[in-house]
Short mmCIF file of C-alpha atoms and ligand atoms in Angstrom, two decimals:
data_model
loop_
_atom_site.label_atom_id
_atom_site.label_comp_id
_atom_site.label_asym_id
_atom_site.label_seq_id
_atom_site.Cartn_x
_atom_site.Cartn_y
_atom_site.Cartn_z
CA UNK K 196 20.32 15.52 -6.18
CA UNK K 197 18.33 15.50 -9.58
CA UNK K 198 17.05 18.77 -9.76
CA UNK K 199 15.64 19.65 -13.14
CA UNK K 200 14.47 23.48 -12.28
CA UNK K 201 15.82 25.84 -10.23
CA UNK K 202 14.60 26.40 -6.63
CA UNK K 203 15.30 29.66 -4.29
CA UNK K 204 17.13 27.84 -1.04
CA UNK K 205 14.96 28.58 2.27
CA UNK K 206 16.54 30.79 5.05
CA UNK K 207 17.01 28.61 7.92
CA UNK K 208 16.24 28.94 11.57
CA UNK K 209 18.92 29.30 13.82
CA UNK K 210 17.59 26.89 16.46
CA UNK K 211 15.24 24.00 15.31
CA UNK K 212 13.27 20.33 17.03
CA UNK K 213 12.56 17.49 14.83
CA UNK K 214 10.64 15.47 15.79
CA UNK K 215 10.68 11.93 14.45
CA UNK K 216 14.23 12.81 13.30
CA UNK K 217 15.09 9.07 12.90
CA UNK K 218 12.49 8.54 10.42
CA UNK K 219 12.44 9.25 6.54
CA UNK K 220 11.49 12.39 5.87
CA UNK K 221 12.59 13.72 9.69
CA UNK K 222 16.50 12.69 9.17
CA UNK K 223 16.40 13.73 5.44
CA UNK K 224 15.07 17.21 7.24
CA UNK K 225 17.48 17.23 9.96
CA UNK K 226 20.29 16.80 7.69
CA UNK K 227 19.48 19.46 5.40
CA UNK K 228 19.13 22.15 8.01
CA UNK K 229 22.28 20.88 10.36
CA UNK K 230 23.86 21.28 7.16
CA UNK K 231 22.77 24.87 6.23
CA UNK K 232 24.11 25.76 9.77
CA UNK K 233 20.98 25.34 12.24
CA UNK K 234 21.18 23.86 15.91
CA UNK K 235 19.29 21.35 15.27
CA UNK K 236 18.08 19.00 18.27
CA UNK K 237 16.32 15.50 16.58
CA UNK K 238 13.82 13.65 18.83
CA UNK K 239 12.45 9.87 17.88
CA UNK K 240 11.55 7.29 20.23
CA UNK K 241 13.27 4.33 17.97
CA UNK K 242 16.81 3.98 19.16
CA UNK K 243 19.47 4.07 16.49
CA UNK K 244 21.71 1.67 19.29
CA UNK K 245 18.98 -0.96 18.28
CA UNK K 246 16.71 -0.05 15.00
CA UNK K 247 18.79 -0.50 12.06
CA UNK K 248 16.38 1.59 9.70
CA UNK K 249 16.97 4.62 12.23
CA UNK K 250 20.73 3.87 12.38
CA UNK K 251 20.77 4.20 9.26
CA UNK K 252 18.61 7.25 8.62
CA UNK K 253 20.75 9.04 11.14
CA UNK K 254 23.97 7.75 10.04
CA UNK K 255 24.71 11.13 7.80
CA UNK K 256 24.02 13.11 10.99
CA UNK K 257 27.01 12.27 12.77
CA UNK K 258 29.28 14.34 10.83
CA UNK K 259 27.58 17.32 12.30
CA UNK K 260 28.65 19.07 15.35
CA UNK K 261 25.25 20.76 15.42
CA UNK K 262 22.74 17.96 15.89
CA UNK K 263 22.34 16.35 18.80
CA UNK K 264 20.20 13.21 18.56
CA UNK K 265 17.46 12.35 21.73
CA UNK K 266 15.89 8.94 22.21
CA UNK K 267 12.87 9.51 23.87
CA UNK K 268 9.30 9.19 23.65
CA UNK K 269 6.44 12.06 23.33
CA UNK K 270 3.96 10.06 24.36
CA UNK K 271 5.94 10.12 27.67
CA UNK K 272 8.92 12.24 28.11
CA UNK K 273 9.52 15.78 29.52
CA UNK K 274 8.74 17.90 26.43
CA UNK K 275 9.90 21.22 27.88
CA UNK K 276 13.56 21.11 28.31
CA UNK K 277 13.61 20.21 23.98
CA UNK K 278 12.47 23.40 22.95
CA UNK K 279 14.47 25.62 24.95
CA UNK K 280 15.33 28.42 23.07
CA UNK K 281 13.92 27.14 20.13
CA UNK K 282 12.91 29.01 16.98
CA UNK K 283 11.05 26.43 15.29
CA UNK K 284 9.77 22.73 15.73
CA UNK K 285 9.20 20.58 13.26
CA UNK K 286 7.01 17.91 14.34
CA UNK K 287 7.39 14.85 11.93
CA UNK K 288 7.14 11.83 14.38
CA UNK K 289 4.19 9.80 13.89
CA UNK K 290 2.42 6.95 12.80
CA UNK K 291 2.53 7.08 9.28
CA UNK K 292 0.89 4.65 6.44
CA UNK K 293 -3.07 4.19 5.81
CA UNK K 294 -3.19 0.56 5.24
CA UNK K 295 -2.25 -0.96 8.86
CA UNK K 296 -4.43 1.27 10.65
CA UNK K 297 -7.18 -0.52 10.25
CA UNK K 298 -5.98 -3.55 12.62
CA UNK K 299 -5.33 -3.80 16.19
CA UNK K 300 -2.21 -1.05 15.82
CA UNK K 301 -4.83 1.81 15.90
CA UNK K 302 -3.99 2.60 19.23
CA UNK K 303 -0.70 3.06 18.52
CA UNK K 304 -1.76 6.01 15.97
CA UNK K 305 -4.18 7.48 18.64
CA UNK K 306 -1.31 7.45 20.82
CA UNK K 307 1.49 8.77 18.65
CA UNK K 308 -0.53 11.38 16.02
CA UNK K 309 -2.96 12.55 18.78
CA UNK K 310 -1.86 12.57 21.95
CA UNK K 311 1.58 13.14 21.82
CA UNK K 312 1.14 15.60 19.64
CA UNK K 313 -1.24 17.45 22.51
CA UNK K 314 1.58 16.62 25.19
CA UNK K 315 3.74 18.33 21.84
CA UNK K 316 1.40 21.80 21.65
CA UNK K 317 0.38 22.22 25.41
CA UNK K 318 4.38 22.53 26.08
CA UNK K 319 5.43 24.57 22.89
CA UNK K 320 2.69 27.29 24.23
CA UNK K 321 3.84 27.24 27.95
CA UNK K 322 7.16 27.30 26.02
CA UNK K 323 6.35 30.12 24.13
CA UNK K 324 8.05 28.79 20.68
CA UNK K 325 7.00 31.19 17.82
CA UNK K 326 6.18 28.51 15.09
CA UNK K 327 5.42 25.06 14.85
CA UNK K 328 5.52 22.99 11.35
CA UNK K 329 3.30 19.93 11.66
CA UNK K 330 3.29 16.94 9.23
CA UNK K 331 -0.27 16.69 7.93
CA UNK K 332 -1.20 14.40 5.03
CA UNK K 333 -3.16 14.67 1.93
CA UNK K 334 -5.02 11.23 3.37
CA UNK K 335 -7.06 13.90 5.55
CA UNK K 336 -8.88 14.73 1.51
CA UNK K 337 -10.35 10.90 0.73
CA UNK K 338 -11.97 10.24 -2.36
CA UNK K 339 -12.22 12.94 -4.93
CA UNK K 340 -13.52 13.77 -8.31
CA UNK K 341 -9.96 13.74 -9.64
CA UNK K 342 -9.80 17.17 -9.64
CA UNK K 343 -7.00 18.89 -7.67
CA UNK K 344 -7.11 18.98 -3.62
CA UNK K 345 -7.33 22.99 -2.46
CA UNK K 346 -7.24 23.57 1.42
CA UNK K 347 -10.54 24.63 1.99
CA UNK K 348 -12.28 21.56 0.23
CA UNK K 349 -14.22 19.61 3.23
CA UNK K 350 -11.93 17.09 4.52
CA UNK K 351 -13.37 13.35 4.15
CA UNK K 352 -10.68 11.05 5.95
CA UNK K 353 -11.23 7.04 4.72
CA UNK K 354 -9.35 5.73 6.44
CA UNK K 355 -8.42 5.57 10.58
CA UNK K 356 -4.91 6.98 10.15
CA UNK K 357 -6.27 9.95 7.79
CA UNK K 358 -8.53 10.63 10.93
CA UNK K 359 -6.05 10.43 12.98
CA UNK K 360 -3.86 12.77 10.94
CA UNK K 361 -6.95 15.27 10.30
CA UNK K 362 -7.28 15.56 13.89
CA UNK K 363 -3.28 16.23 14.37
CA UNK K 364 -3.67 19.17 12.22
CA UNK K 365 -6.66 20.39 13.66
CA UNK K 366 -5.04 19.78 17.32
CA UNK K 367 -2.42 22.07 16.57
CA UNK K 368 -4.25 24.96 14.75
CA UNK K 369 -6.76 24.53 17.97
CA UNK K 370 -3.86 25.44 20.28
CA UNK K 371 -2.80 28.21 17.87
CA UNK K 372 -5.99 30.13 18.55
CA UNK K 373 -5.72 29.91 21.90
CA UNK K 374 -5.74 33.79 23.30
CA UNK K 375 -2.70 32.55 25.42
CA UNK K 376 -0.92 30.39 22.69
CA UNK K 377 1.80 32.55 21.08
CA UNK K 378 3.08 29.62 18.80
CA UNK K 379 1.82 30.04 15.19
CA UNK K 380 0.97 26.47 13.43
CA UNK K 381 1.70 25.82 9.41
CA UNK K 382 0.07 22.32 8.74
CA UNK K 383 1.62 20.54 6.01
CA UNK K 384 -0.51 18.36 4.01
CA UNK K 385 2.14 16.28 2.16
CA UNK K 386 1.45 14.22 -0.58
CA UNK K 387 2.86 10.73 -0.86
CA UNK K 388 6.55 11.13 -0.72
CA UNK K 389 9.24 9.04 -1.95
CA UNK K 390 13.31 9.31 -2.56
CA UNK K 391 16.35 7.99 -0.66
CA UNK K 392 15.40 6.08 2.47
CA UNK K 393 11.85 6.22 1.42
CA UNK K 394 9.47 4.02 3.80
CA UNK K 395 10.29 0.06 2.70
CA UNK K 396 5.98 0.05 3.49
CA UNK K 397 5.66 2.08 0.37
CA UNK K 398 5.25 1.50 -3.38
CA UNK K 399 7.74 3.67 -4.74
CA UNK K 400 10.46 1.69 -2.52
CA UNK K 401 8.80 -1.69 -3.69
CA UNK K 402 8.70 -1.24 -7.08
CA UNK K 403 12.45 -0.33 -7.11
CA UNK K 404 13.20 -3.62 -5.22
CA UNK K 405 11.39 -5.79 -7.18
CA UNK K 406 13.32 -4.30 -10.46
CA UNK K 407 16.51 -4.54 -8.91
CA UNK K 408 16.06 -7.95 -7.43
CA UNK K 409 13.39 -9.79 -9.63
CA UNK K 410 11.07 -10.43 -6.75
CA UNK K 411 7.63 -10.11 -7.70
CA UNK K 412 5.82 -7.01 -6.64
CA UNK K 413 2.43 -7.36 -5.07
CA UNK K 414 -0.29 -4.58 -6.96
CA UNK K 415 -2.84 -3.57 -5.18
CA UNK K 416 -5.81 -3.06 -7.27
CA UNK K 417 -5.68 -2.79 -10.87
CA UNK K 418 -2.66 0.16 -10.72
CA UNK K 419 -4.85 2.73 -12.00
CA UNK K 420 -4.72 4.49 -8.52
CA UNK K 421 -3.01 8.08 -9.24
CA UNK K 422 -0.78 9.76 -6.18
CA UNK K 423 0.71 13.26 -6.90
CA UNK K 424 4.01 11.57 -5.56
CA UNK K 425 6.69 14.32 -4.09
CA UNK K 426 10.21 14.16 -4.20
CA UNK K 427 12.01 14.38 -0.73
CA UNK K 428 14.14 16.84 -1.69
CA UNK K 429 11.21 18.87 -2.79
CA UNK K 430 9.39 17.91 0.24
CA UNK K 431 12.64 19.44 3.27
CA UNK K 432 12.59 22.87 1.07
CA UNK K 433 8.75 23.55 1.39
CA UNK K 434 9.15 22.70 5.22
CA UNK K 435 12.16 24.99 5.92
CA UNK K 436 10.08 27.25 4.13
CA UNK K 437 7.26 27.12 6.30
CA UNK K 438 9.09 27.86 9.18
CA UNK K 439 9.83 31.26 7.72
CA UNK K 440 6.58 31.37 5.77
CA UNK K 441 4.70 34.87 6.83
CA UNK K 442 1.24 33.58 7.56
CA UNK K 443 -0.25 32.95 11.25
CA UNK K 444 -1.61 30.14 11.15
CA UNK K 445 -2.68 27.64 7.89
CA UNK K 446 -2.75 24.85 6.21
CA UNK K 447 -1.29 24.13 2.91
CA UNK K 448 -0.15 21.51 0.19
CA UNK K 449 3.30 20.24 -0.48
CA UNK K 450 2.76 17.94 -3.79
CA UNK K 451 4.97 16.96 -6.38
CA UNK K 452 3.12 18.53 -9.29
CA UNK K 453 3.33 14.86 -11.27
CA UNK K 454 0.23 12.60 -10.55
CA UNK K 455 1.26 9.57 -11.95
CA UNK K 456 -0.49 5.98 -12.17
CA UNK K 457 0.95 2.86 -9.87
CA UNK K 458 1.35 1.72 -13.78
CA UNK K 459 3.13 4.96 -14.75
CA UNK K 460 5.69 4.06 -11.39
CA UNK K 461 6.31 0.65 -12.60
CA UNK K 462 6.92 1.33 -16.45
CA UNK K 463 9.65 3.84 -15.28
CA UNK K 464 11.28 1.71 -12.92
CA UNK K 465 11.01 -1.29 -15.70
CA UNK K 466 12.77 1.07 -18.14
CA UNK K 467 15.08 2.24 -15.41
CA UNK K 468 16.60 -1.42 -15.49
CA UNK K 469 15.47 -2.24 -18.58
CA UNK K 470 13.02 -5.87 -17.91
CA UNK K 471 10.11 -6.00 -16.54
CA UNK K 472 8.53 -6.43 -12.92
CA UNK K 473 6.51 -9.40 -12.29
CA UNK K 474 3.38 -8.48 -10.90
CA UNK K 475 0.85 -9.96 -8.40
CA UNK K 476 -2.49 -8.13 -9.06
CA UNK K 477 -3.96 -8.62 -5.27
CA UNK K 478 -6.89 -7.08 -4.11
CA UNK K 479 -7.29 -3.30 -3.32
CA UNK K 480 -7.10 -2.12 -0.25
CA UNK K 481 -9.83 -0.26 2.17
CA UNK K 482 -9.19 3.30 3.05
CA UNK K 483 -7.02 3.37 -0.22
CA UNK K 484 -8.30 6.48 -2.49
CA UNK K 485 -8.21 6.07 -6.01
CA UNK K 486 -6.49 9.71 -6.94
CA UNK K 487 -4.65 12.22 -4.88
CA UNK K 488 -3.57 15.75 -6.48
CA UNK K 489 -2.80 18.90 -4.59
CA UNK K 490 -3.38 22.39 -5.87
CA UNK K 491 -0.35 24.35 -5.21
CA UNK K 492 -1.39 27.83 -4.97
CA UNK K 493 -1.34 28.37 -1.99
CA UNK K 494 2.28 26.65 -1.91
CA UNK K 495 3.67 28.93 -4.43
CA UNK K 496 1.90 32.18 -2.51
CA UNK K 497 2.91 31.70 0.96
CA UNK K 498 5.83 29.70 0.86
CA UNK K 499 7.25 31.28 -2.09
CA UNK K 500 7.39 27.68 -3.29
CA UNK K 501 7.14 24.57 -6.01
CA UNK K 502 8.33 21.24 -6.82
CA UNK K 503 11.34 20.94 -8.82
CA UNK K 504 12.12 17.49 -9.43
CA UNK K 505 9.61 15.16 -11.87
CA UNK K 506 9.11 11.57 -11.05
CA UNK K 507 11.73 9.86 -13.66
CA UNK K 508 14.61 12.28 -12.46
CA UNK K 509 13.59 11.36 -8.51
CA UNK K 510 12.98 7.45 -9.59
CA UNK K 511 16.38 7.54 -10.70
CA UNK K 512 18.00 9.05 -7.55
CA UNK K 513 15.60 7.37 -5.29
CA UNK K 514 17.60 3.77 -7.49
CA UNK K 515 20.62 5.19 -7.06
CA UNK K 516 20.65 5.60 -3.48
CA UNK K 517 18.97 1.86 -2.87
CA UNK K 518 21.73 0.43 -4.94
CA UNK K 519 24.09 2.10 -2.87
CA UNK K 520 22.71 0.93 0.70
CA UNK K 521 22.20 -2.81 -0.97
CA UNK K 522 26.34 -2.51 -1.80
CA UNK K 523 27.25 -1.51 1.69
CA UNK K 524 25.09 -4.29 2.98
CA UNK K 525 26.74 -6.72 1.34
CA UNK K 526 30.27 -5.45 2.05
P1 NAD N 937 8.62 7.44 9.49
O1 NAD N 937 7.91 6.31 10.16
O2 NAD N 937 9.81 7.09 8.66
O3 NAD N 937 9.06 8.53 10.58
C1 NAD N 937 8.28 8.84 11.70
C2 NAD N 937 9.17 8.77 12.93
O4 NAD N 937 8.41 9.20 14.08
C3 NAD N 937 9.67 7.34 13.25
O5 NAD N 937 11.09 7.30 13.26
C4 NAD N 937 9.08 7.04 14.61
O6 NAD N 937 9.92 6.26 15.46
C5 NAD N 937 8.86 8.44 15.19
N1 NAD N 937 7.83 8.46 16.23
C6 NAD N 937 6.58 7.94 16.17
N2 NAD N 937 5.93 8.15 17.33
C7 NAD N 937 6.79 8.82 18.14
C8 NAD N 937 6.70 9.30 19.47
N3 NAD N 937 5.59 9.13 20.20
N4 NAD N 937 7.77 9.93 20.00
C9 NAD N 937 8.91 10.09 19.28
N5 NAD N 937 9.05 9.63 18.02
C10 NAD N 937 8.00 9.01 17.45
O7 NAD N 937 7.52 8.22 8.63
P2 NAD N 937 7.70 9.31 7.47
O8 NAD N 937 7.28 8.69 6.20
O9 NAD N 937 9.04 9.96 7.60
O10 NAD N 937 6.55 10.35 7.89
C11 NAD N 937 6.85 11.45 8.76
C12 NAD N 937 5.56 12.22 9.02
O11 NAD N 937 5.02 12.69 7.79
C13 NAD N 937 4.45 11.38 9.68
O12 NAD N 937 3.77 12.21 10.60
C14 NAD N 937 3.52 11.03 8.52
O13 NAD N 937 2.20 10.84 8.95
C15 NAD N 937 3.66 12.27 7.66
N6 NAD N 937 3.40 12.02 6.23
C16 NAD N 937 4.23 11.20 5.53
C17 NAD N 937 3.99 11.01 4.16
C18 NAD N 937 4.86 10.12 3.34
O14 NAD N 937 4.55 9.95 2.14
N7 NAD N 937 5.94 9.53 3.88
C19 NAD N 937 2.93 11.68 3.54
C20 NAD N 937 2.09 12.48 4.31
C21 NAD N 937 2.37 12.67 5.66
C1 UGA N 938 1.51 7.59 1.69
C2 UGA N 938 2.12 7.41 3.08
O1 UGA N 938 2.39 6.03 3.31
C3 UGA N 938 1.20 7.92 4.16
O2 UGA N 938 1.89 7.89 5.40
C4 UGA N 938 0.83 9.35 3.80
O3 UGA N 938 0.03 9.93 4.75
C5 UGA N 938 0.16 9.41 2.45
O4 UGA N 938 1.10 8.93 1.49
C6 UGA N 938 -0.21 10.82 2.06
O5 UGA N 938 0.00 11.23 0.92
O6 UGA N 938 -0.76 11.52 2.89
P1 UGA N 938 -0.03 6.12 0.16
O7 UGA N 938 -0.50 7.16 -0.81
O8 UGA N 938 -0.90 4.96 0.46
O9 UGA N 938 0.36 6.74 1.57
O10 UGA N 938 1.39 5.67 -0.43
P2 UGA N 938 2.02 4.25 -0.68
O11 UGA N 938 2.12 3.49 0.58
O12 UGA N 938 3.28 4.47 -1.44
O13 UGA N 938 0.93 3.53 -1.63
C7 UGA N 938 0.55 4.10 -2.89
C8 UGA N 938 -0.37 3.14 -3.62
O14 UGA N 938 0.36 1.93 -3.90
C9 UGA N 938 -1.61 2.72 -2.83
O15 UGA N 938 -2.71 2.67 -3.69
C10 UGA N 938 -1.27 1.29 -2.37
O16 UGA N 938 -2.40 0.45 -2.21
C11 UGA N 938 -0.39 0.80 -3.49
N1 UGA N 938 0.56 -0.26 -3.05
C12 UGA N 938 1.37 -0.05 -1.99
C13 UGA N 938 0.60 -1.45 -3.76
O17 UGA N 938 -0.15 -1.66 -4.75
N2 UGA N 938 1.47 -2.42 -3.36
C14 UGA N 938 2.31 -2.25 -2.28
O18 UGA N 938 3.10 -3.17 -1.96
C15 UGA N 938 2.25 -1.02 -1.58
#
């Protein structure tokens, strides 16, 4: 783990859900907290019997006598009898990535960011669970001035996932403020996260295979875009840390604290294996801002935290681990 400051370690709950545990920032979550001791129950509807990616996402779960993995649906399966006795849910599955939702797979993000995560809230208030995390996204923002991203700035979603993800977080905090709704919601708006097992959708994981392999990488616009991209690591503390967080109900930022250029990505990755990517500048995308950059305030006052690791130390790791997995796959 490249850890380049220090960071105070979360107290964990003693019961948790994830949801979308087979997925990359779910199982990396799951791990993490099966490993600090919780119960942890892990929910995905992609079955690790017949989805390699979630095979292998789960894979350093099995160790654990304390997880127990469920293959089931949201959209569709009896949500009640997953958070008995539960301290905490942490509700990761989703839809994730802006570009696709645009085409005919929109309903497929209705389904999986909105309404399961209703069928999600209306049972963790009948089932009277005292906090729910939610995976928001710092999509919901859309274009800005540059300047840092606080909570309170009027959300201006370009894209149909970002609406689908504003409404998620909005769904939830709804519930929350229901007079008979004991569940308190923290809404996490995370900021383009990358590490081991990161997305293969994503340009972090892209660049890295096109160093390692000489493929050409496809650029989407001129690489000038700025993301404030978070490391993973970074990304499991701030979310244990909600669930202990002491606010009601809120919204906040988890960001890495480094926005860096698609350009800035690929010169580290080209020094990381020393030749250079070749690039195909294609066109850029709709829906696709051109800077994202959280303030972390409100990070550092109510969860007591920051980011730790920069974006060469977590490039390197995030190599690291794909050279690994690329090894094993050809053994
Ligand atoms: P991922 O696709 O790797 O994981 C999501 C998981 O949710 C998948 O395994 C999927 O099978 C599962 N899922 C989807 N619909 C489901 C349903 N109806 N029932 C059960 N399981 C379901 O994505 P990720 O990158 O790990 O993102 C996790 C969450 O974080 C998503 O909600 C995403 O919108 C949000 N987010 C991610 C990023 C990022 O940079 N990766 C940034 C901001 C927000
Ligand atoms: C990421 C996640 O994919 C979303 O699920 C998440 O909600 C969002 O972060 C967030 O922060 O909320 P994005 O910022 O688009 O979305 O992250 P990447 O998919 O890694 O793309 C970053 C940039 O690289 C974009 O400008 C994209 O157009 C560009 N890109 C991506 C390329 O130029 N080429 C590629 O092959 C892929």
């Amino acid at each position: 783990m490249p850890d380049n400051r220090s960071t105070a370690t979360p107290a964990v709950p003693r019961r948790a859900l994830v949801t979308g545990a087979a997925g990359f920032i779910g199982s990396h979550l799951a791990h993490t907290l099966a490993r600090a001791g919780t119960t942890v129950i892990g929910v995905d509807r992609r079955d690790p019997a017949r989805d390699q990616t979630a095979a292998a996402n789960i894979a350093p779960l099995h160790s654990h006598p304390g997880y127990l993995h469920i293959t089931a649906d949201l959209l569709t399966c009896a949500v009640d009898p997953l958070l008995i006795d539960t301290d905490v849910v942490f509700h990761l599955a989703g839809i994730p990535g802006v570009r696709p939702s645009w085409g005919p797979q929109f309903s497929e993000y209705v389904n999986a960011n909105i309404l399961a995560t209703q069928r999600l809230m209306d049972a963790a208030t009948r089932m009277r669970v005292p906090r729910l995390v939610v995976a928001s996204s710092s999509s919901v923002y859309g274009p800005t001035n540059g300047g840092p991203s606080t909570e309170g700035d009027h959300p201006r979603p370009a894209s149909p996932y970002a609406v689908t993800k504003l409404a998620e977080e909005q769904l939830c905090l709804a519930h929350a403020s229901r007079s008979d709704c004991s569940t308190s919601v923290v809404a996490l708006r995370y900021f383009t996260v990358y590490g081991p097992r990161q997305r293969p959708d994503m340009f972090t994981h892209r660049v890295l295979h096109a160093a390692m392999t000489g493929q050409p990488l496809s650029l989407y616009g001129d690489g000038h875009q700025r993301r404030d991209f978070t490391y993973i690591d970074d990304v499991v503390t701030a979310t244990i840390s909600a669930a202990g967080a002491p606010i009601d109900t809120g919204i906040v930022n988890v960001g890495g604290g480094s926005n860096a250029s698609l350009l800035d990505v690929i010169n580290i990755a080209n020094a990381l294996v020393g030749r250079e990517i070749q690039i195909h500048t294609d066109g850029a995308r709709n829906g696709d801002v051109l800077t994202t950059r959280a303030d972390l305030r409100r990070a550092r006052s109510v969860l007591g935290w920051q980011p730790t690791v920069d974006l060469p130390a977590g490039m390197r790791a995030h190599m690291r681990a794909m050279s690994r997995s690329a090894h094993r796959s050809a053994a």
